[in-house]
Amino acid sequence: MHRKSFRPVAGAPALAIALAVALASWASLPAAAQDLKSFEARTTVHKLPNGWTFLLVERPVAPVVSFVTLADVGSAQEVTGITGLAHMFEHMAFKGSPRIGTRDYPAEKKALEELEAAYQAYQAERLSPRSDARKLARLQADFQARQKAAHDLVAENALDDVVAREGGVDPNAETGTDWTQFYLSLPSNKLELFAFLESERFYEPVFREFYEERDVVQEERRMNLDSQPVGRLFEQIIATAYVAHPYHHRGVGYMSDLQSLSITDARAFFDKYYAPSNLVTAIVGDIKAQELIPLIDRYFGRIPNRPSPEPLRTVEPPQIGEKTVVVEDASQPIYLEAYHRPAFTHPDQPVYQAIDDILVNGRTSRLYRALVRDKKLAVQAESLPDLPGRKYPFLWIPIVVPAFGVSNEQVAAALHQELERLQREDVTDQELSRFKARGKADLLRSLNSNLGLATQLVEYHQLFGDWRELFRSIDRLDHVTKADIRRVAGEMLQKSNRTVGMIVTRPEEAKPAAAPAGARRDG
């Protein structure tokens, strides 16, 4: 997932201190204060006639409020030709509206229309099998001139500047395979400002600086994927593991698509997937729901209803044989295996959590003890437990970084010994109890901050259709048994169900071991 970078917000220390106080105060509350019954008493669900759902949680610990809006759209909704567009819209959502981010909107609107017409003409000639070089150069020059004319009418960073002036922190966003999320925290006396800013980006977004941002996204791909052997490996692993489902392509998009995306594409994508019924917002902090609802109705209710997008039809067929991806590169060797598993909403989800925890969570985990500490075959043993997403059946990926001079084949043999032992023998009482205690603690810790709670609420509401499943998931950890772990491990950890990935290098070319980006570190 991509996280948007913003410069530090000026003049925000007071709010940052207030957030810290709120976190510390809430963390000191007993666990019982974070149970479902307690949250139900302080949570209001408000759904507008246009379909937009709001989850309002009254948490008056400090005079701050955090907001998270989840759009039920990610790279899984992209098709060939527009890969990377969900991520592009995330960038566009910070460019403002006719009222934010412009020096002269009537003039800018006309300039943007002329820009898009020029781009479409240039694109048609560029993609033509009989493209004329002179005509293409002329059309490109016209496009670039109109791009500059439109850019001159932009009031840059206007939305960010408004948030900074009003004491806001964390104006952020990220795009994944399953959703796009937008974050913001503000003082509690700025609720109307939030309602205006957040509704504007979904009411009447202006796709200004689209082609400039498209260049930025292309550079992100070059830096984070194309120039990184681990990035290239993971792109090939996902493309190999999935033959039908849209999880097949990475969210950053293919370079040829990124070079061709247009404002016209972005507008069509927005109109289809950013219908109010496809959005849910959690507002957590120093609020009173009944006082906030009129603001929500006033600002968000003005957005017209549109049809909800149709659900995905394609289901990934069962894998019928082991696949292997080998990337040769003068870098640190890495060995991994990707196993298909059901979606996060599957009843066995807590069991998959237990398998991941027991095998790879920290220095007490089986893979760390066996491969790193005892056999000294590896310097790291970790996992990516939910790639590419969670809404649809996804992958569980154990990752091992071999020690110097150790082959991927040696690592694979040792890994398979541990995976087979999990299927053959019961885990210990200590391993099972440690997983349950750690799982509950990790989830409750994620609820300590307003932003953490808001994020969890919108994600669970999107996945299950009911935010209460967040708290029910805690209780389900207690029901995991040793037999469950052995059964699910036996179902998942089959040779025919795995895609093997490795970076192969000669030992004398290997660089010092480093953690794969995004993988969980030992600790």
Coordinates of C-alpha atoms in Angstrom, one line a residue, residues 85-407:
L85 CA -5.7 4.3 -11.4
A86 CA -7.0 3.7 -7.8
H87 CA -3.7 5.0 -6.5
M88 CA -3.8 7.9 -8.9
F89 CA -7.2 9.0 -7.6
E90 CA -5.8 8.9 -4.0
H91 CA -3.3 11.6 -5.2
M92 CA -6.1 13.5 -6.9
A93 CA -8.2 13.6 -3.8
F94 CA -5.8 16.1 -2.3
K95 CA -6.0 18.5 -5.2
G96 CA -9.1 20.2 -4.1
S97 CA -12.4 21.3 -5.7
P98 CA -13.7 24.4 -7.5
R99 CA -13.5 26.2 -4.1
I100 CA -10.2 24.9 -2.9
G101 CA -6.9 24.9 -4.8
T102 CA -7.6 27.3 -7.7
R103 CA -6.7 30.9 -8.5
D104 CA -9.6 31.4 -11.0
Y105 CA -11.8 28.3 -11.4
P106 CA -13.8 29.4 -14.4
A107 CA -10.5 30.0 -16.3
E108 CA -9.0 26.8 -14.9
K109 CA -12.0 24.7 -15.8
K110 CA -11.7 25.9 -19.5
A111 CA -7.9 25.3 -19.4
L112 CA -8.4 21.7 -18.1
E113 CA -11.0 21.0 -20.8
E114 CA -8.5 22.2 -23.4
L115 CA -5.7 20.2 -21.8
E116 CA -7.7 17.0 -21.8
A117 CA -8.7 17.5 -25.5
A118 CA -5.0 18.0 -26.3
Y119 CA -3.9 15.0 -24.4
Q120 CA -6.5 12.7 -26.0
A121 CA -5.3 13.8 -29.5
Y122 CA -1.7 13.2 -28.5
Q123 CA -2.5 9.8 -27.0
A124 CA -4.4 8.7 -30.0
E125 CA -1.5 9.5 -32.3
R126 CA 1.1 7.9 -29.8
L127 CA -0.8 4.6 -29.6
S128 CA -1.6 4.5 -33.3
P129 CA 0.2 1.6 -35.2
R130 CA 1.0 4.1 -37.9
S131 CA 2.0 7.1 -35.8
D132 CA 3.6 10.0 -37.6
A133 CA 6.6 11.3 -35.8
R134 CA 6.2 15.0 -36.9
K135 CA 2.5 15.0 -36.0
L136 CA 3.2 13.3 -32.7
A137 CA 5.9 16.0 -31.8
R138 CA 3.5 18.8 -32.7
L139 CA 0.6 17.2 -30.6
Q140 CA 3.0 16.6 -27.7
A141 CA 4.1 20.3 -27.7
D142 CA 0.5 21.4 -27.8
F143 CA -0.3 19.2 -24.8
Q144 CA 2.7 20.4 -22.8
A145 CA 1.8 24.1 -23.5
R146 CA -1.8 23.5 -22.3
Q147 CA -0.5 21.6 -19.3
K148 CA 1.6 24.7 -18.3
A149 CA -1.4 27.0 -18.8
A150 CA -3.6 24.9 -16.5
H151 CA -0.8 24.6 -14.0
D152 CA -0.5 28.3 -13.7
L153 CA -4.0 28.6 -12.4
V154 CA -3.4 26.1 -9.5
A155 CA -3.1 27.3 -5.9
E156 CA -0.7 24.5 -4.9
N157 CA -1.1 22.6 -1.6
A158 CA -4.2 24.6 -0.7
L159 CA -6.0 21.8 1.1
D160 CA -2.8 20.9 3.1
D161 CA -2.3 24.6 4.0
V162 CA -5.9 24.9 5.3
V163 CA -5.4 21.9 7.5
A164 CA -2.1 23.2 8.8
R165 CA -3.5 26.6 9.7
E166 CA -6.3 25.1 11.7
G167 CA -4.0 22.8 13.8
G168 CA -4.7 19.6 11.9
V169 CA -2.3 16.6 11.8
D170 CA -2.0 13.5 9.7
P171 CA -3.7 14.5 6.5
N172 CA -2.9 11.3 4.8
A173 CA -4.1 8.5 2.6
E174 CA -3.3 5.0 1.4
T175 CA -4.4 2.8 -1.4
G176 CA -4.5 -1.0 -1.2
T177 CA -6.0 -3.8 -3.3
D178 CA -9.3 -3.7 -1.4
W179 CA -9.8 -0.1 -0.4
T180 CA -8.6 3.5 -0.4
Q181 CA -8.5 5.3 3.0
F182 CA -8.2 9.0 3.9
Y183 CA -7.1 10.2 7.3
L184 CA -7.2 13.4 9.3
S185 CA -7.1 14.6 12.9
L186 CA -8.3 18.0 14.0
P187 CA -9.2 19.9 17.2
S188 CA -12.8 19.1 18.2
N189 CA -13.9 22.7 17.5
K190 CA -13.1 22.2 13.8
L191 CA -15.8 19.6 13.0
E192 CA -17.4 21.9 10.4
L193 CA -14.1 22.4 8.7
F194 CA -13.7 18.6 8.4
A195 CA -17.3 18.2 7.1
F196 CA -16.6 20.8 4.4
L197 CA -13.1 19.6 3.3
E198 CA -14.0 15.9 3.3
S199 CA -17.3 16.3 1.5
E200 CA -15.7 18.6 -1.1
R201 CA -13.2 16.0 -2.3
F202 CA -16.1 13.5 -3.0
Y203 CA -18.7 16.1 -4.1
E204 CA -16.9 17.9 -6.9
P205 CA -13.2 16.9 -7.2
V206 CA -11.1 18.7 -9.7
F207 CA -8.4 16.6 -11.4
R208 CA -5.9 19.3 -11.5
E209 CA -2.2 18.5 -12.0
F210 CA -3.2 15.0 -13.1
Y211 CA -0.4 14.5 -15.5
E212 CA 2.2 16.0 -13.2
E213 CA 1.1 13.5 -10.5
R214 CA 1.1 10.7 -13.0
D215 CA 4.8 11.4 -13.5
V216 CA 5.3 11.2 -9.7
V217 CA 3.6 7.8 -9.6
Q218 CA 5.8 6.5 -12.4
E219 CA 8.8 7.5 -10.4
E220 CA 7.4 5.8 -7.3
R221 CA 7.2 2.6 -9.3
R222 CA 10.8 3.0 -10.5
M223 CA 12.1 3.6 -7.0
N224 CA 10.0 1.1 -5.0
L225 CA 9.6 -1.7 -7.4
D226 CA 11.6 -1.7 -10.7
S227 CA 14.9 -0.8 -9.0
Q228 CA 14.4 -3.2 -6.1
P229 CA 15.0 -6.9 -6.5
V230 CA 12.6 -7.7 -3.7
G231 CA 10.0 -5.5 -5.3
R232 CA 10.4 -7.3 -8.7
L233 CA 10.2 -10.7 -6.9
F234 CA 6.9 -9.9 -5.2
E235 CA 5.4 -8.5 -8.4
Q236 CA 6.3 -11.8 -10.2
I237 CA 5.1 -13.9 -7.2
I238 CA 1.6 -12.3 -7.2
A239 CA 1.3 -12.4 -10.9
T240 CA 2.2 -16.1 -10.9
A241 CA 0.1 -17.1 -7.9
Y242 CA -3.0 -15.5 -9.4
V243 CA -4.1 -16.5 -12.9
A244 CA -7.7 -15.1 -12.9
H245 CA -8.5 -12.8 -10.0
P246 CA -7.6 -9.1 -10.2
Y247 CA -5.2 -9.5 -7.3
H248 CA -3.0 -10.6 -10.2
H249 CA -1.6 -7.1 -10.7
R250 CA 0.2 -4.9 -8.2
G251 CA -1.6 -1.7 -7.0
V252 CA 1.1 0.6 -8.3
G253 CA 0.1 -0.3 -11.9
Y254 CA 2.0 -1.4 -14.9
M255 CA 4.3 1.3 -16.4
S256 CA 2.7 1.3 -19.8
D257 CA -0.7 1.9 -18.1
L258 CA 0.8 4.7 -16.0
Q259 CA 2.1 6.3 -19.1
S260 CA -1.4 6.3 -20.7
L261 CA -3.9 7.1 -17.8
S262 CA -5.9 10.2 -18.5
I263 CA -8.2 12.6 -16.7
T264 CA -11.1 11.0 -18.7
D265 CA -10.1 7.6 -17.2
A266 CA -10.0 9.1 -13.7
R267 CA -13.4 10.8 -14.0
A268 CA -15.0 7.6 -15.1
F269 CA -13.4 5.6 -12.3
F270 CA -14.5 8.2 -9.7
D271 CA -18.1 8.3 -11.0
K272 CA -18.3 4.5 -10.8
Y273 CA -16.6 3.7 -7.5
Y274 CA -16.9 6.8 -5.4
A275 CA -20.7 6.6 -5.1
P276 CA -21.7 7.6 -1.5
S277 CA -23.0 4.1 -0.9
N278 CA -19.5 2.9 -1.4
L279 CA -18.1 5.0 1.4
V280 CA -17.9 4.7 5.2
T281 CA -16.5 7.2 7.6
A282 CA -15.5 6.8 11.2
I283 CA -15.3 9.9 13.4
V284 CA -13.8 9.2 16.9
G285 CA -13.0 11.6 19.7
D286 CA -14.4 14.5 21.5
I287 CA -17.8 14.6 19.8
K288 CA -21.5 14.4 20.6
A289 CA -23.2 12.4 17.9
Q290 CA -26.5 14.2 18.0
E291 CA -24.8 17.6 17.6
L292 CA -22.6 16.3 14.8
I293 CA -25.3 14.6 12.7
P294 CA -26.8 18.0 11.4
L295 CA -23.3 18.9 10.0
I296 CA -23.0 15.5 8.4
D297 CA -26.5 15.9 6.8
R298 CA -25.7 19.4 5.6
Y299 CA -22.4 18.8 3.9
F300 CA -22.4 15.1 2.9
G301 CA -26.1 14.9 2.2
R302 CA -25.6 17.3 -0.8
I303 CA -23.7 14.6 -2.7
P304 CA -26.2 12.9 -5.1
N305 CA -26.7 9.2 -4.9
R306 CA -25.3 7.1 -7.7
P307 CA -25.7 3.3 -8.3
S308 CA -23.4 1.1 -6.3
P309 CA -20.7 -0.6 -8.3
E310 CA -21.3 -4.3 -9.1
P311 CA -19.3 -6.8 -7.1
L312 CA -16.4 -8.7 -8.6
R313 CA -17.4 -11.9 -10.4
T314 CA -14.0 -13.6 -10.9
V315 CA -13.1 -16.2 -8.3
E316 CA -9.5 -17.5 -8.4
P317 CA -9.6 -21.3 -9.3
P318 CA -7.7 -23.7 -7.0
Q319 CA -4.0 -24.0 -7.7
I320 CA -3.3 -27.5 -9.1
G321 CA 0.5 -27.6 -8.9
E322 CA 3.6 -25.9 -7.4
K323 CA 4.9 -22.9 -9.2
T324 CA 8.4 -21.3 -8.9
V325 CA 9.7 -17.8 -9.6
V326 CA 13.4 -17.2 -9.7
V327 CA 14.9 -13.7 -9.8
E328 CA 18.7 -13.6 -10.5
D329 CA 20.3 -10.5 -9.0
A330 CA 23.5 -9.4 -7.4
S331 CA 21.8 -8.9 -4.0
Q332 CA 20.9 -10.7 -0.8
P333 CA 19.3 -14.1 -1.5
I334 CA 15.8 -14.5 -0.2
Y335 CA 13.5 -17.5 -0.1
L336 CA 9.7 -17.4 0.3
E337 CA 6.7 -19.5 -0.3
A338 CA 3.2 -18.1 -1.0
Y339 CA 0.2 -20.3 0.0
H340 CA -3.4 -19.6 -1.0
R341 CA -5.8 -19.2 1.9
P342 CA -9.5 -18.0 2.3
A343 CA -10.6 -14.4 2.8
F344 CA -10.3 -12.6 6.1
T345 CA -14.1 -13.1 6.7
H346 CA -13.7 -16.9 6.7
P347 CA -14.7 -18.6 10.0
D348 CA -11.2 -20.1 10.3
Q349 CA -9.5 -16.6 10.3
P350 CA -8.4 -16.9 14.0
V351 CA -6.8 -20.3 13.2
Y352 CA -4.7 -18.7 10.4
Q353 CA -3.7 -16.0 12.8
A354 CA -2.5 -18.7 15.2
I355 CA -0.5 -20.5 12.5
D356 CA 1.2 -17.2 11.6
D357 CA 1.9 -16.3 15.2
I358 CA 3.3 -19.6 16.2
L359 CA 5.5 -19.9 13.2
V360 CA 6.9 -16.4 12.7
N361 CA 6.0 -14.0 15.5
G362 CA 9.2 -13.0 17.3
R363 CA 12.2 -14.8 18.8
T364 CA 10.0 -17.4 20.4
S365 CA 8.5 -18.4 17.1
R366 CA 9.3 -21.8 15.6
L367 CA 10.9 -20.6 12.4
Y368 CA 13.2 -18.1 14.3
R369 CA 14.3 -20.8 16.8
A370 CA 14.8 -23.5 14.2
L371 CA 16.3 -21.6 11.2
V372 CA 18.0 -18.6 12.9
R373 CA 18.9 -19.6 16.4
D374 CA 19.5 -23.3 16.3
K375 CA 20.6 -24.3 12.8
K376 CA 22.0 -20.9 11.9
L377 CA 20.7 -21.3 8.3
A378 CA 19.1 -17.8 8.2
V379 CA 19.4 -14.3 9.6
Q380 CA 15.7 -13.6 9.5
A381 CA 12.4 -15.6 9.4
E382 CA 9.3 -13.5 8.9
S383 CA 6.0 -13.4 7.1
L384 CA 3.6 -11.3 5.0
P385 CA 0.3 -12.7 6.4
D386 CA -2.1 -10.9 4.1
L387 CA -0.8 -10.2 0.7
P388 CA -2.2 -8.8 -1.7
G389 CA -5.4 -8.0 0.3
R390 CA -7.9 -9.4 2.7
K391 CA -11.4 -9.0 1.2
Y392 CA -10.9 -12.0 -1.2
P393 CA -8.9 -15.2 -0.8
F394 CA -5.3 -14.1 -0.4
L395 CA -1.8 -15.4 0.4
W396 CA 0.2 -16.3 3.5
I397 CA 3.9 -15.9 2.8
P398 CA 6.7 -17.0 5.1
I399 CA 10.0 -15.3 4.1
V400 CA 13.5 -16.5 5.0
V401 CA 16.7 -14.6 4.5
P402 CA 19.5 -17.2 4.2
A403 CA 22.8 -16.7 6.2
F404 CA 25.9 -16.1 4.2
G405 CA 26.9 -19.1 2.2
V406 CA 23.6 -21.0 2.8
S407 CA 21.7 -22.0 -0.3

